[in-house]
Short mmCIF file of C-alpha atoms in Angstrom, two decimals:
data_model
loop_
_atom_site.label_atom_id
_atom_site.label_comp_id
_atom_site.label_asym_id
_atom_site.label_seq_id
_atom_site.Cartn_x
_atom_site.Cartn_y
_atom_site.Cartn_z
CA UNK B 1 -38.48 5.61 -4.40
CA UNK B 2 -42.76 6.53 -4.24
CA UNK B 3 -42.51 6.34 -8.11
CA UNK B 4 -40.41 6.48 -10.88
CA UNK B 5 -40.41 7.25 -14.44
CA UNK B 6 -38.25 6.93 -16.97
CA UNK B 7 -37.75 8.86 -20.51
CA UNK B 8 -35.53 8.10 -22.99
CA UNK B 9 -33.64 11.00 -25.56
CA UNK B 10 -33.62 9.26 -28.84
CA UNK B 11 -32.81 12.20 -30.05
CA UNK B 12 -29.19 13.49 -30.55
CA UNK B 13 -30.38 17.04 -31.06
CA UNK B 14 -32.04 17.83 -28.03
CA UNK B 15 -29.30 18.94 -25.51
CA UNK B 16 -29.32 21.41 -22.53
CA UNK B 17 -27.42 24.38 -21.38
CA UNK B 18 -24.98 24.64 -18.07
CA UNK B 19 -27.33 26.89 -16.60
CA UNK B 20 -30.48 24.33 -17.43
CA UNK B 21 -28.97 21.52 -15.50
CA UNK B 22 -27.98 23.95 -12.84
CA UNK B 23 -31.78 24.54 -12.63
CA UNK B 24 -32.66 20.47 -12.45
CA UNK B 25 -34.33 20.18 -8.30
CA UNK B 26 -34.83 16.66 -8.26
CA UNK B 27 -32.41 13.93 -7.50
CA UNK B 28 -30.91 12.69 -10.49
CA UNK B 29 -29.24 8.97 -10.58
CA UNK B 30 -26.07 8.88 -13.25
CA UNK B 31 -25.03 5.69 -14.41
CA UNK B 32 -22.29 5.46 -17.18
CA UNK B 33 -19.74 3.15 -18.33
CA UNK B 34 -16.46 3.97 -18.75
CA UNK B 35 -15.36 1.83 -21.66
CA UNK B 36 -18.37 3.66 -24.38
CA UNK B 37 -15.66 3.59 -26.82
CA UNK B 38 -18.20 5.70 -29.43
CA UNK B 39 -19.27 8.65 -27.20
CA UNK B 40 -17.73 10.27 -24.34
CA UNK B 41 -20.43 9.25 -21.83
CA UNK B 42 -17.98 9.32 -19.40
CA UNK B 43 -16.89 12.60 -19.74
CA UNK B 44 -20.58 13.82 -19.85
CA UNK B 45 -21.23 11.84 -16.90
CA UNK B 46 -18.06 14.63 -14.67
CA UNK B 47 -20.08 17.72 -16.10
CA UNK B 48 -23.74 16.86 -15.55
CA UNK B 49 -22.60 15.53 -11.59
CA UNK B 50 -20.69 18.92 -11.20
CA UNK B 51 -24.05 20.97 -12.45
CA UNK B 52 -26.74 18.90 -11.16
CA UNK B 53 -27.67 20.13 -7.67
CA UNK B 54 -28.64 16.40 -6.68
CA UNK B 55 -26.96 14.22 -8.93
CA UNK B 56 -25.19 10.97 -8.03
CA UNK B 57 -23.19 9.06 -10.07
CA UNK B 58 -22.41 4.93 -10.50
CA UNK B 59 -19.63 3.71 -12.70
CA UNK B 60 -19.84 0.34 -14.22
CA UNK B 61 -16.36 -1.09 -15.76
CA UNK B 62 -18.04 -2.65 -18.38
CA UNK B 63 -21.20 -1.98 -20.76
CA UNK B 64 -20.22 0.43 -23.16
CA UNK B 65 -22.46 2.91 -24.64
CA UNK B 66 -25.66 0.33 -24.89
CA UNK B 67 -25.12 0.15 -21.05
CA UNK B 68 -28.73 -0.76 -19.56
CA UNK B 69 -28.65 -4.02 -22.68
CA UNK B 70 -26.34 -5.81 -20.01
CA UNK B 71 -27.92 -9.14 -18.51
CA UNK B 72 -25.29 -8.15 -15.82
CA UNK B 73 -26.94 -4.87 -15.33
CA UNK B 74 -29.68 -5.11 -12.55
CA UNK B 75 -31.53 -1.84 -12.34
CA UNK B 76 -33.30 -2.04 -9.57
CA UNK B 77 -29.97 -2.38 -7.15
CA UNK B 78 -28.58 0.72 -8.89
CA UNK B 79 -31.85 2.62 -7.26
CA UNK B 80 -32.29 1.57 -4.27
CA UNK B 81 -28.58 1.94 -3.71
CA UNK B 82 -28.81 5.38 -4.99
CA UNK B 83 -31.59 6.35 -2.92
CA UNK B 84 -29.44 4.59 0.33
CA UNK B 85 -26.67 7.78 -0.23
CA UNK B 86 -29.89 10.31 -1.08
CA UNK B 87 -30.85 9.59 1.81
CA UNK B 88 -27.36 9.45 3.82
CA UNK B 89 -25.72 12.41 2.49
CA UNK B 90 -26.33 16.02 1.80
CA UNK B 91 -25.20 17.01 -2.03
CA UNK B 92 -22.19 19.17 -1.70
CA UNK B 93 -22.55 22.83 -3.20
CA UNK B 94 -20.69 25.45 -4.26
CA UNK B 95 -21.26 28.69 -1.82
CA UNK B 96 -21.69 31.60 -3.71
CA UNK B 97 -21.54 34.05 -0.49
CA UNK B 98 -18.40 33.14 0.95
CA UNK B 99 -16.17 35.67 3.87
CA UNK B 100 -13.17 33.49 3.34
CA UNK B 101 -13.06 34.18 -0.29
CA UNK B 102 -12.04 37.89 0.40
CA UNK B 103 -8.84 36.62 1.75
CA UNK B 104 -7.71 35.00 -1.20
CA UNK B 105 -5.94 36.96 -4.30
CA UNK B 106 -7.95 35.02 -7.58
CA UNK B 107 -4.57 35.85 -9.46
CA UNK B 108 -2.22 34.23 -7.47
CA UNK B 109 -4.73 31.06 -7.51
CA UNK B 110 -4.30 31.20 -10.73
CA UNK B 111 -1.20 31.49 -11.02
CA UNK B 112 -0.77 28.45 -7.97
CA UNK B 113 -2.67 26.30 -10.04
CA UNK B 114 -1.31 27.13 -13.06
CA UNK B 115 1.98 25.97 -11.62
CA UNK B 116 0.53 22.79 -10.10
CA UNK B 117 -1.58 21.80 -13.12
CA UNK B 118 1.34 19.38 -14.17
CA UNK B 119 1.73 17.80 -11.07
CA UNK B 120 -2.17 17.00 -10.68
CA UNK B 121 -1.78 15.31 -14.09
CA UNK B 122 0.66 13.21 -12.79
CA UNK B 123 -0.75 11.73 -9.46
CA UNK B 124 -4.70 12.50 -10.61
CA UNK B 125 -5.35 12.94 -6.59
CA UNK B 126 -9.12 11.20 -5.69
CA UNK B 127 -11.06 11.97 -2.91
CA UNK B 128 -12.74 9.51 -1.15
CA UNK B 129 -15.50 10.49 1.94
CA UNK B 130 -16.69 13.55 1.21
CA UNK B 131 -19.98 12.49 1.40
CA UNK B 132 -19.11 11.95 5.34
CA UNK B 133 -18.69 15.72 5.50
CA UNK B 134 -20.66 16.86 2.94
CA UNK B 135 -24.10 18.17 5.25
CA UNK B 136 -20.75 20.61 7.51
CA UNK B 137 -21.56 23.88 6.97
CA UNK B 138 -18.93 26.71 7.81
CA UNK B 139 -19.89 28.65 10.88
CA UNK B 140 -21.67 25.94 13.07
CA UNK B 141 -18.57 24.59 14.25
CA UNK B 142 -15.35 24.46 14.49
CA UNK B 143 -14.12 21.20 11.80
CA UNK B 144 -10.28 20.18 12.64
CA UNK B 145 -9.39 18.37 9.79
CA UNK B 146 -6.45 15.55 11.22
CA UNK B 147 -4.39 13.45 9.05
CA UNK B 148 -0.84 12.18 8.30
CA UNK B 149 2.06 13.68 6.59
CA UNK B 150 3.33 12.08 3.12
CA UNK B 151 6.74 12.76 2.57
CA UNK B 152 8.16 16.18 1.90
CA UNK B 153 4.55 17.14 2.30
CA UNK B 154 5.15 18.84 -1.55
CA UNK B 155 0.77 17.18 -2.45
CA UNK B 156 -1.35 16.30 0.56
CA UNK B 157 -1.82 20.47 1.97
CA UNK B 158 -2.54 22.20 -1.37
CA UNK B 159 -4.01 19.48 -2.47
CA UNK B 160 -6.15 19.47 -0.24
CA UNK B 161 -6.86 22.93 0.36
CA UNK B 162 -7.98 23.66 -3.84
CA UNK B 163 -10.46 20.52 -3.17
CA UNK B 164 -12.18 22.93 -0.92
CA UNK B 165 -12.03 26.17 -2.84
CA UNK B 166 -12.64 24.04 -5.77
CA UNK B 167 -15.70 22.60 -5.00
CA UNK B 168 -17.32 24.99 -1.94
CA UNK B 169 -15.64 28.20 -1.44
CA UNK B 170 -14.11 26.97 1.38
CA UNK B 171 -10.43 28.18 2.78
CA UNK B 172 -8.94 25.82 4.82
CA UNK B 173 -6.47 27.02 6.55
CA UNK B 174 -3.52 25.00 7.41
CA UNK B 175 -1.07 24.88 9.75
CA UNK B 176 2.70 24.89 8.59
CA UNK B 177 5.66 24.86 10.41
CA UNK B 178 7.90 28.08 10.46
CA UNK B 179 10.41 26.67 7.86
CA UNK B 180 7.81 27.07 5.51
CA UNK B 181 7.43 30.60 6.52
CA UNK B 182 10.82 31.57 6.59
CA UNK B 183 11.02 29.91 2.98
CA UNK B 184 8.44 32.39 2.35
CA UNK B 185 9.42 35.56 2.67
CA UNK B 186 13.04 34.77 1.40
CA UNK B 187 11.19 34.46 -2.13
CA UNK B 188 9.39 37.47 -1.04
CA UNK B 189 12.54 39.15 -0.97
CA UNK B 190 14.01 37.78 -3.71
CA UNK B 191 11.62 38.59 -5.71
CA UNK B 192 9.59 35.33 -6.94
CA UNK B 193 6.14 35.60 -5.61
CA UNK B 194 4.97 35.40 -8.90
CA UNK B 195 5.86 32.57 -9.44
CA UNK B 196 6.09 31.11 -6.53
CA UNK B 197 3.18 29.04 -4.10
CA UNK B 198 3.22 30.25 -1.22
CA UNK B 199 1.28 28.27 1.52
CA UNK B 200 0.54 32.19 3.14
CA UNK B 201 -0.97 33.50 0.58
CA UNK B 202 -3.99 30.31 1.00
CA UNK B 203 -4.31 31.31 4.50
CA UNK B 204 -1.71 28.82 6.20
CA UNK B 205 -1.29 30.00 9.70
CA UNK B 206 1.76 29.83 11.25
CA UNK B 207 1.71 26.45 14.14
CA UNK B 208 1.85 28.13 17.59
CA UNK B 209 -1.11 26.87 20.48
CA UNK B 210 -1.78 30.69 20.10
CA UNK B 211 -2.73 30.71 16.72
CA UNK B 212 -4.76 27.03 16.94
CA UNK B 213 -6.95 28.82 19.48
CA UNK B 214 -7.45 31.96 17.44
CA UNK B 215 -8.46 29.92 14.57
CA UNK B 216 -10.88 27.06 16.82
CA UNK B 217 -12.84 30.50 18.61
CA UNK B 218 -13.11 32.11 15.43
CA UNK B 219 -14.96 28.10 14.00
CA UNK B 220 -12.54 28.27 10.76
CA UNK B 221 -11.85 24.96 8.90
CA UNK B 222 -8.43 24.19 10.03
CA UNK B 223 -5.60 21.28 8.31
CA UNK B 224 -3.38 20.48 11.15
CA UNK B 225 -0.49 17.72 10.49
CA UNK B 226 0.63 16.19 14.20
CA UNK B 227 3.53 14.29 12.86
CA UNK B 228 4.93 18.08 11.44
CA UNK B 229 8.05 18.23 9.65
CA UNK B 230 9.75 15.12 11.68
CA UNK B 231 7.01 13.47 9.29
CA UNK B 232 7.40 15.18 6.22
CA UNK B 233 11.07 14.61 6.50
CA UNK B 234 10.41 10.07 7.54
CA UNK B 235 13.65 7.74 7.50
CA UNK B 236 13.63 5.62 5.34
CA UNK B 237 12.02 2.64 7.80
CA UNK B 238 9.40 5.05 8.58
CA UNK B 239 7.13 4.92 4.75
CA UNK B 240 3.19 5.70 5.72
CA UNK B 241 3.61 5.85 9.63
CA UNK B 242 2.21 8.35 12.32
CA UNK B 243 5.04 9.86 14.02
CA UNK B 244 3.16 11.82 16.69
CA UNK B 245 3.44 12.91 19.61
CA UNK B 246 2.88 10.77 22.98
CA UNK B 247 0.25 13.36 24.33
CA UNK B 248 -2.30 15.07 22.77
CA UNK B 249 -1.62 18.67 21.97
CA UNK B 250 -4.41 19.97 20.24
CA UNK B 251 -7.35 17.94 21.33
CA UNK B 252 -7.88 20.04 24.83
CA UNK B 253 -8.09 22.90 22.14
CA UNK B 254 -10.40 21.83 20.32
CA UNK B 255 -12.96 20.76 22.32
CA UNK B 256 -13.21 23.67 24.75
CA UNK B 257 -15.14 25.40 21.28
CA UNK B 258 -17.04 21.93 20.86
CA UNK B 259 -14.74 21.36 17.42
CA UNK B 260 -15.84 18.25 15.11
CA UNK B 261 -12.34 16.76 14.22
CA UNK B 262 -12.55 14.81 10.45
CA UNK B 263 -9.32 12.81 10.63
CA UNK B 264 -8.21 11.71 6.74
CA UNK B 265 -5.37 10.05 5.28
CA UNK B 266 -3.02 10.40 2.21
CA UNK B 267 -1.26 7.45 -0.16
CA UNK B 268 0.13 8.02 -2.75
CA UNK B 269 3.11 10.21 -2.53
CA UNK B 270 5.76 8.27 -0.86
CA UNK B 271 5.95 5.74 -3.86
CA UNK B 272 6.88 8.97 -6.17
CA UNK B 273 9.97 8.94 -4.76
CA UNK B 274 12.80 6.44 -3.94
CA UNK B 275 14.99 7.46 -0.17
CA UNK B 276 18.91 7.47 -0.65
CA UNK B 277 19.40 9.18 2.11
CA UNK B 278 17.22 10.16 5.75
CA UNK B 279 18.30 12.94 7.98
CA UNK B 280 20.40 10.41 10.45
CA UNK B 281 22.66 9.48 7.31
CA UNK B 282 22.90 13.61 5.83
CA UNK B 283 24.00 14.47 9.46
CA UNK B 284 25.95 11.64 9.91
CA UNK B 285 28.39 13.76 7.02
CA UNK B 286 30.62 16.68 8.89
CA UNK B 287 30.36 18.55 5.98
CA UNK B 288 26.50 18.89 5.97
CA UNK B 289 26.45 18.68 9.90
CA UNK B 290 28.44 21.66 9.74
CA UNK B 291 27.09 23.63 7.78
CA UNK B 292 23.65 22.86 9.70
CA UNK B 293 25.23 24.36 12.69
CA UNK B 294 26.60 27.48 10.92
CA UNK B 295 23.13 28.37 9.58
CA UNK B 296 20.66 30.60 11.65
CA UNK B 297 18.46 29.06 13.87
CA UNK B 298 15.14 27.71 12.92
CA UNK B 299 11.71 28.63 15.36
CA UNK B 300 11.18 25.12 17.00
CA UNK B 301 7.17 24.00 15.60
CA UNK B 302 7.36 23.18 19.97
CA UNK B 303 8.93 25.75 21.27
CA UNK B 304 7.79 24.51 24.75
CA UNK B 305 9.12 21.29 24.48
CA UNK B 306 12.49 20.46 24.03
CA UNK B 307 13.17 18.06 20.64
CA UNK B 308 16.68 16.62 20.25
CA UNK B 309 15.43 15.44 16.90
CA UNK B 310 14.24 18.70 15.28
CA UNK B 311 18.03 20.01 13.73
CA UNK B 312 17.22 15.79 11.73
CA UNK B 313 14.03 17.20 10.68
CA UNK B 314 14.83 19.71 9.30
CA UNK B 315 17.09 18.18 6.94
CA UNK B 316 14.80 16.86 3.89
CA UNK B 317 16.05 13.08 2.42
CA UNK B 318 17.72 13.48 -0.43
CA UNK B 319 15.99 10.95 -2.54
CA UNK B 320 15.13 10.82 -6.50
CA UNK B 321 12.33 11.44 -8.36
CA UNK B 322 10.13 7.98 -9.12
CA UNK B 323 7.03 6.86 -11.64
CA UNK B 324 4.54 9.01 -10.37
CA UNK B 325 2.21 6.98 -8.11
CA UNK B 326 -1.80 8.18 -8.31
CA UNK B 327 -2.81 10.55 -4.88
CA UNK B 328 -5.05 9.27 -2.65
CA UNK B 329 -7.31 11.01 0.47
CA UNK B 330 -9.86 9.25 2.40
CA UNK B 331 -11.86 11.55 4.82
CA UNK B 332 -12.60 8.74 8.22
CA UNK B 333 -15.88 9.39 10.24
CA UNK B 334 -15.94 13.09 12.16
CA UNK B 335 -15.56 12.52 15.93
CA UNK B 336 -17.29 15.30 17.64
CA UNK B 337 -16.43 16.94 20.68
CA UNK B 338 -19.25 19.20 21.67
CA UNK B 339 -19.77 17.31 24.59
CA UNK B 340 -16.16 16.52 25.76
CA UNK B 341 -15.09 18.10 28.69
CA UNK B 342 -11.68 19.38 27.70
CA UNK B 343 -10.65 19.83 31.33
CA UNK B 344 -10.43 15.53 31.82
CA UNK B 345 -7.07 15.35 29.94
CA UNK B 346 -7.34 11.16 30.44
CA UNK B 347 -10.51 11.55 28.22
CA UNK B 348 -8.74 13.65 25.81
CA UNK B 349 -6.10 11.73 25.89
CA UNK B 350 -8.63 8.69 24.51
CA UNK B 351 -9.79 11.09 22.05
CA UNK B 352 -6.45 11.84 20.49
CA UNK B 353 -5.44 7.59 20.30
CA UNK B 354 -9.25 7.49 19.11
CA UNK B 355 -8.06 10.16 15.63
CA UNK B 356 -4.54 8.58 15.48
CA UNK B 357 -6.03 4.73 15.30
CA UNK B 358 -8.68 5.93 12.68
CA UNK B 359 -5.53 7.47 10.47
CA UNK B 360 -3.72 4.97 10.40
CA UNK B 361 -6.22 2.71 9.67
CA UNK B 362 -7.41 4.82 7.01
CA UNK B 363 -3.76 4.88 5.51
CA UNK B 364 -4.13 1.07 5.67
CA UNK B 365 -7.55 0.54 3.99
CA UNK B 366 -6.44 3.01 1.42
CA UNK B 367 -3.10 1.29 0.10
CA UNK B 368 -4.97 -2.48 0.43
CA UNK B 369 -7.86 -0.46 -1.95
CA UNK B 370 -5.70 1.47 -4.44
CA UNK B 371 -4.23 -2.09 -6.02
CA UNK B 372 -7.68 -3.05 -7.06
CA UNK B 373 -7.82 0.88 -8.76
CA UNK B 374 -7.36 0.06 -12.48
CA UNK B 375 -6.00 3.33 -13.20
CA UNK B 376 -3.44 3.42 -10.64
CA UNK B 377 -0.23 2.56 -13.72
CA UNK B 378 0.54 6.24 -15.27
CA UNK B 379 0.29 4.78 -18.47
CA UNK B 380 -3.13 3.69 -18.20
CA UNK B 381 -4.71 6.86 -16.20
CA UNK B 382 -2.46 9.20 -19.14
CA UNK B 383 -3.99 7.52 -22.03
CA UNK B 384 -7.64 7.36 -19.88
CA UNK B 385 -7.45 11.55 -19.53
CA UNK B 386 -6.19 12.19 -22.47
CA UNK B 387 -8.84 11.25 -24.50
CA UNK B 388 -11.62 12.14 -22.43
CA UNK B 389 -10.23 14.77 -20.73
CA UNK B 390 -11.57 14.23 -17.32
CA UNK B 391 -9.88 12.75 -14.50
CA UNK B 392 -9.55 9.14 -14.81
CA UNK B 393 -12.25 6.48 -12.45
CA UNK B 394 -10.96 4.27 -9.47
CA UNK B 395 -12.21 1.12 -8.18
CA UNK B 396 -15.22 2.38 -6.49
CA UNK B 397 -18.06 2.86 -8.35
CA UNK B 398 -20.13 5.79 -6.60
CA UNK B 399 -19.12 9.39 -5.78
CA UNK B 400 -21.08 12.81 -5.40
CA UNK B 401 -19.88 16.26 -6.26
CA UNK B 402 -16.43 15.50 -5.96
CA UNK B 403 -15.31 12.61 -3.55
CA UNK B 404 -15.95 9.60 -4.06
CA UNK B 405 -18.42 6.84 -1.92
CA UNK B 406 -16.86 4.22 0.06
CA UNK B 407 -17.93 1.23 -0.65
CA UNK B 408 -18.53 0.23 3.21
CA UNK B 409 -21.35 3.52 3.53
CA UNK B 410 -23.39 1.27 0.81
CA UNK B 411 -26.01 -1.86 1.11
CA UNK B 412 -25.05 -4.39 0.31
#
């Protein structure tokens, strides 16, 4: 910073409207304590972060209402780190005009968010690493998000799609198993559409080579889970494991159109259930095996390959709910395929392994990091969010609009 000026507004009658805050066109650093018991400072900091276009926030677990009076506070270090964020990350903005939004029925979106409101309250989703992709703009090149499926796939896809819709007005096209669309059509026939969440209404596309090719060609933002239904319906000993095909199946197509691959990892959902029986256990029950055999066949997501494990994968594990765990989604560093020759099979295979290794590393990092989350416990989290009416903070101090910044992305 060339120069810094600080003004203190002590008159409590002074306030700023949302419109006035949204017109501030200079970088703003918000410093707040999460334990202010005199004023709802943390809730106000969330409002400022959402409204001021170039704002970053530093949350401290101490200091209370008189934060800057604390001897622990080194304001110069805070300003140095905030300047690093301004220099290295573009603050994401919500687009005023989005061609994608014409594909979304506002009433359907509102209904789905209403149905997921309770789940959101229970798992309090946290997005980490958004600063790594905040510079991406729809239409420049295809963006392919590649990550792990958590148990049942209930939380990872809908919350991630809704995040980009809410924060940036970007529709991310999720590639889903044919079974999902069979269930959607069944609900439509039963006239339950008004009260059902259906992935088709949010731009989900049935996974197939043709559909994936079309999405990459049209430079869409696309969400892919290579582990598919096999990973979502994993076995007892496969918690947070990547169960992916050995051969790359998407890198060559992505490289053909110069896509950018963004690895990500989801952690938390697998801990929301206690698995009693997995697909292997259920198939060992004669009645279940006969029932599945008599059912109409479901199209294989990888119909061009033989998969003897597909029948077992279609059976969701039998589980009972546990105390809800917090849901974390962490983005890795993008992998640019703009200069990759899609005809080089070995290079594409190496990139595939790089993506998989990145996802596995992100899972390990987040499993370790969540142990430091002061609001990982449901009771404490709900108490904080009930009082403040905003999502509880996590172990990370720094955030931009819609995302926390990983500690490794900041200067020491």
